[in-house]
Amino acid sequence: FVTTRCGIVAVHGPTVTGRFARGMEGYDRPSFLRTMCEAQPLGELTSPALETIRTGEAEGMLVGGNLTQLAATLGTPFAFRPPDRCVLFLEDVNERPYRLDRLLTQLSHAGVLSRATALVFGEMPGCDEPDGSLSAKDAIGRCVRDFPGPVLVGLASGHTPHPALTLPLGVRARVLGGARPTLIVA
């Protein structure tokens, strides 16, 4: 809301009790310091698990956050309404594939996904079926099969078992979906 309605850059990053309490293993120090302390572009962000599920290149304002929380705002005065031609980052934890399908379908029907030029998903830990029959990546792939832009899955930001990247929301970003998937944050 602060980013999309008030025009203020917000941060999707480590929490005091969650990430900072773990020390250096809990968060990515370079992206945190560059986001919070330096007046220069964040630059290229990638992570070992990041992969392309739809190729292409796109750019726009980086917005997003936790999928469950964003979907919960729909139908309220604080509904998530990203700007047209945005780069949409979505992440979550412990939501089984059928729930991811429901949440993404809800965002799609609300017109949120159609406003994006690119979609970047977090690592989605705990979101695969316990028996391995369906993964979060499979559910995401099905939900965005008709999306016209690049789609990346596996960025280590938000809920992640890895040191969490800090993302400034409300700034320009570029997505490269291909052999070396990358999010470039201005």
CSV table of C-alpha atoms in Angstrom, one decimal:
chain,number,residue,atom,x,y,z
A,1,PHE,CA,0.0,0.0,0.0
A,2,VAL,CA,2.8,2.4,0.9
A,3,THR,CA,4.5,1.8,-2.4
A,4,THR,CA,1.6,1.5,-4.8
A,5,ARG,CA,-0.6,4.2,-3.2
A,6,CYS,CA,1.8,6.6,-1.5
A,7,GLY,CA,4.7,6.4,-3.9
A,8,ILE,CA,7.2,5.5,-1.1
A,9,VAL,CA,9.9,3.0,-1.6
A,10,ALA,CA,9.5,0.1,0.8
A,11,VAL,CA,11.7,-2.9,1.6
A,12,HIS,CA,11.0,-6.6,1.4
A,13,GLY,CA,13.8,-7.8,3.6
A,14,PRO,CA,15.0,-9.4,6.8
A,15,THR,CA,13.1,-9.1,10.1
A,16,VAL,CA,14.7,-8.4,13.4
A,17,THR,CA,13.6,-11.6,15.2
A,18,GLY,CA,13.6,-13.8,12.1
A,19,ARG,CA,16.6,-13.1,10.0
A,20,PHE,CA,18.9,-10.7,11.9
A,21,ALA,CA,18.7,-12.9,15.0
A,22,ARG,CA,20.4,-15.7,13.0
A,23,GLY,CA,23.4,-13.5,12.2
A,24,MET,CA,25.1,-13.5,8.8
A,25,GLU,CA,23.5,-16.8,7.8
A,26,GLY,CA,20.0,-15.2,8.0
A,27,TYR,CA,20.3,-12.4,5.5
A,28,ASP,CA,22.3,-11.3,2.5
A,29,ARG,CA,24.4,-8.4,3.9
A,30,PRO,CA,25.5,-6.8,0.6
A,31,SER,CA,21.9,-6.4,-0.7
A,32,PHE,CA,20.7,-5.2,2.7
A,33,LEU,CA,23.4,-2.5,2.9
A,34,ARG,CA,23.0,-1.4,-0.7
A,35,THR,CA,19.2,-1.1,-0.3
A,36,MET,CA,19.3,0.6,3.1
A,37,CYS,CA,22.5,2.7,3.0
A,38,GLU,CA,23.6,3.5,-0.5
A,39,ALA,CA,22.1,5.8,-3.1
A,40,GLN,CA,23.1,3.7,-6.0
A,41,PRO,CA,21.3,0.9,-8.0
A,42,LEU,CA,21.2,-2.5,-6.3
A,43,GLY,CA,22.3,-4.2,-9.6
A,44,GLU,CA,22.0,-7.8,-10.6
A,45,LEU,CA,20.4,-10.3,-8.2
A,46,THR,CA,20.4,-14.0,-8.7
A,47,SER,CA,20.5,-17.1,-6.5
A,48,PRO,CA,21.4,-20.7,-7.0
A,49,ALA,CA,17.8,-21.9,-7.1
A,50,LEU,CA,16.6,-19.2,-9.5
A,51,GLU,CA,15.4,-20.6,-12.8
A,52,THR,CA,13.4,-19.5,-15.8
A,53,ILE,CA,10.0,-21.1,-16.5
A,54,ARG,CA,9.1,-18.5,-19.2
A,55,THR,CA,11.8,-16.8,-21.2
A,56,GLY,CA,12.0,-13.2,-22.2
A,57,GLU,CA,13.0,-9.8,-21.0
A,58,ALA,CA,10.9,-7.1,-19.3
A,59,GLU,CA,11.1,-4.1,-17.0
A,60,GLY,CA,8.9,-2.0,-14.8
A,61,MET,CA,8.5,-0.9,-11.2
A,62,LEU,CA,9.3,-3.7,-8.8
A,63,VAL,CA,6.3,-4.4,-6.5
A,64,GLY,CA,4.9,-7.3,-4.6
A,65,GLY,CA,5.6,-9.3,-1.4
A,66,ASN,CA,4.0,-12.3,0.3
A,67,LEU,CA,1.4,-13.9,-1.9
A,68,THR,CA,-1.0,-14.8,0.9
A,69,GLN,CA,-0.9,-11.3,2.4
A,70,LEU,CA,-1.4,-9.5,-1.0
A,71,ALA,CA,-4.3,-11.7,-1.9
A,72,ALA,CA,-5.9,-11.1,1.6
A,73,THR,CA,-6.0,-7.3,0.8
A,74,LEU,CA,-8.2,-7.8,-2.3
A,75,GLY,CA,-11.8,-6.5,-1.7
A,76,THR,CA,-10.6,-4.1,1.0
A,77,PRO,CA,-9.9,-0.4,0.9
A,78,PHE,CA,-6.2,-1.4,1.0
A,79,ALA,CA,-6.4,-3.8,-2.0
A,80,PHE,CA,-3.1,-4.4,-3.7
A,81,ARG,CA,-3.2,-2.6,-7.0
A,82,PRO,CA,0.1,-2.6,-8.7
A,83,PRO,CA,0.9,-0.1,-11.5
A,84,ASP,CA,0.6,-1.1,-15.1
A,85,ARG,CA,3.7,-2.7,-16.6
A,86,CYS,CA,5.3,-3.7,-13.2
A,87,VAL,CA,7.7,-6.4,-12.3
A,88,LEU,CA,5.7,-8.5,-9.7
A,89,PHE,CA,7.6,-10.4,-7.0
A,90,LEU,CA,5.7,-13.0,-5.1
A,91,GLU,CA,6.8,-15.3,-2.3
A,92,ASP,CA,5.3,-17.6,0.3
A,93,VAL,CA,6.0,-20.4,2.7
A,94,ASN,CA,4.1,-23.6,3.6
A,95,GLU,CA,1.2,-23.1,1.1
A,96,ARG,CA,0.5,-26.4,-0.7
A,97,PRO,CA,0.2,-26.3,-4.5
A,98,TYR,CA,-3.6,-26.2,-4.5
A,99,ARG,CA,-3.5,-23.1,-2.2
A,100,LEU,CA,-0.9,-21.4,-4.5
A,101,ASP,CA,-3.2,-22.2,-7.4
A,102,ARG,CA,-6.2,-20.6,-5.6
A,103,LEU,CA,-4.1,-17.5,-4.6
A,104,LEU,CA,-2.7,-16.9,-8.0
A,105,THR,CA,-6.1,-17.5,-9.6
A,106,GLN,CA,-7.5,-14.9,-7.2
A,107,LEU,CA,-4.8,-12.4,-8.2
A,108,SER,CA,-5.4,-13.2,-11.9
A,109,HIS,CA,-9.2,-12.6,-11.6
A,110,ALA,CA,-8.6,-9.4,-9.7
A,111,GLY,CA,-6.5,-8.1,-12.7
A,112,VAL,CA,-3.2,-8.1,-10.7
A,113,LEU,CA,-1.2,-10.5,-12.9
A,114,SER,CA,-2.3,-8.8,-16.2
A,115,ARG,CA,-0.7,-5.5,-15.0
A,116,ALA,CA,2.7,-7.2,-14.8
A,117,THR,CA,5.4,-7.4,-17.5
A,118,ALA,CA,7.3,-10.1,-15.6
A,119,LEU,CA,6.7,-12.4,-12.6
A,120,VAL,CA,9.5,-13.3,-10.1
A,121,PHE,CA,8.7,-15.9,-7.5
A,122,GLY,CA,10.6,-16.7,-4.3
A,123,GLU,CA,11.9,-20.2,-3.4
A,124,MET,CA,8.5,-21.1,-1.9
A,125,PRO,CA,9.8,-23.4,0.9
A,126,GLY,CA,7.4,-26.0,2.2
A,127,CYS,CA,5.0,-25.4,-0.7
A,128,ASP,CA,5.5,-28.8,-2.4
A,129,GLU,CA,3.1,-31.7,-1.8
A,130,PRO,CA,4.5,-33.8,1.1
A,131,ASP,CA,4.4,-36.9,-1.1
A,132,GLY,CA,6.3,-35.1,-3.9
A,133,SER,CA,3.4,-35.6,-6.4
A,134,LEU,CA,3.2,-31.8,-7.2
A,135,SER,CA,5.6,-29.0,-6.6
A,136,ALA,CA,5.1,-25.3,-6.1
A,137,LYS,CA,6.9,-24.7,-9.4
A,138,ASP,CA,4.4,-27.0,-11.1
A,139,ALA,CA,1.5,-25.1,-9.7
A,140,ILE,CA,3.0,-21.8,-10.6
A,141,GLY,CA,3.8,-23.0,-14.1
A,142,ARG,CA,0.2,-24.1,-14.7
A,143,CYS,CA,-1.2,-20.8,-13.3
A,144,VAL,CA,1.0,-18.6,-15.5
A,145,ARG,CA,1.1,-20.7,-18.7
A,146,ASP,CA,-0.6,-17.9,-20.6
A,147,PHE,CA,1.4,-15.1,-19.1
A,148,PRO,CA,3.1,-13.1,-21.9
A,149,GLY,CA,6.3,-12.1,-20.2
A,150,PRO,CA,9.2,-13.8,-18.4
A,151,VAL,CA,8.6,-15.8,-15.3
A,152,LEU,CA,11.3,-16.7,-12.8
A,153,VAL,CA,11.1,-19.0,-9.8
A,154,GLY,CA,13.5,-19.4,-6.9
A,155,LEU,CA,14.7,-16.0,-5.9
A,156,ALA,CA,16.1,-16.2,-2.3
A,157,SER,CA,14.1,-13.3,-0.8
A,158,GLY,CA,11.4,-13.4,1.8
A,159,HIS,CA,10.8,-16.9,3.2
A,160,THR,CA,13.9,-18.8,2.1
A,161,PRO,CA,16.2,-21.3,3.7
A,162,HIS,CA,19.1,-19.3,2.4
A,163,PRO,CA,20.4,-15.8,3.3
A,164,ALA,CA,17.5,-13.6,2.3
A,165,LEU,CA,18.1,-10.9,-0.4
A,166,THR,CA,16.7,-7.5,0.5
A,167,LEU,CA,14.5,-6.0,-2.3
A,168,PRO,CA,13.5,-2.4,-2.5
A,169,LEU,CA,9.9,-2.1,-3.8
A,170,GLY,CA,8.9,0.9,-5.8
A,171,VAL,CA,12.0,1.1,-7.9
A,172,ARG,CA,12.7,0.2,-11.5
A,173,ALA,CA,13.7,-3.4,-12.2
A,174,ARG,CA,14.5,-5.6,-15.2
A,175,VAL,CA,14.0,-9.3,-15.6
A,176,LEU,CA,16.1,-11.5,-17.8
A,177,GLY,CA,14.5,-14.9,-18.3
A,178,GLY,CA,16.8,-17.3,-20.0
A,179,ALA,CA,19.8,-19.5,-19.4
A,180,ARG,CA,21.1,-17.2,-16.7
A,181,PRO,CA,17.9,-15.8,-15.0
A,182,THR,CA,18.5,-12.4,-13.4
A,183,LEU,CA,16.6,-9.6,-11.6
A,184,ILE,CA,18.3,-6.3,-12.1
A,185,VAL,CA,17.2,-3.7,-9.6
A,186,ALA,CA,17.9,0.0,-10.4
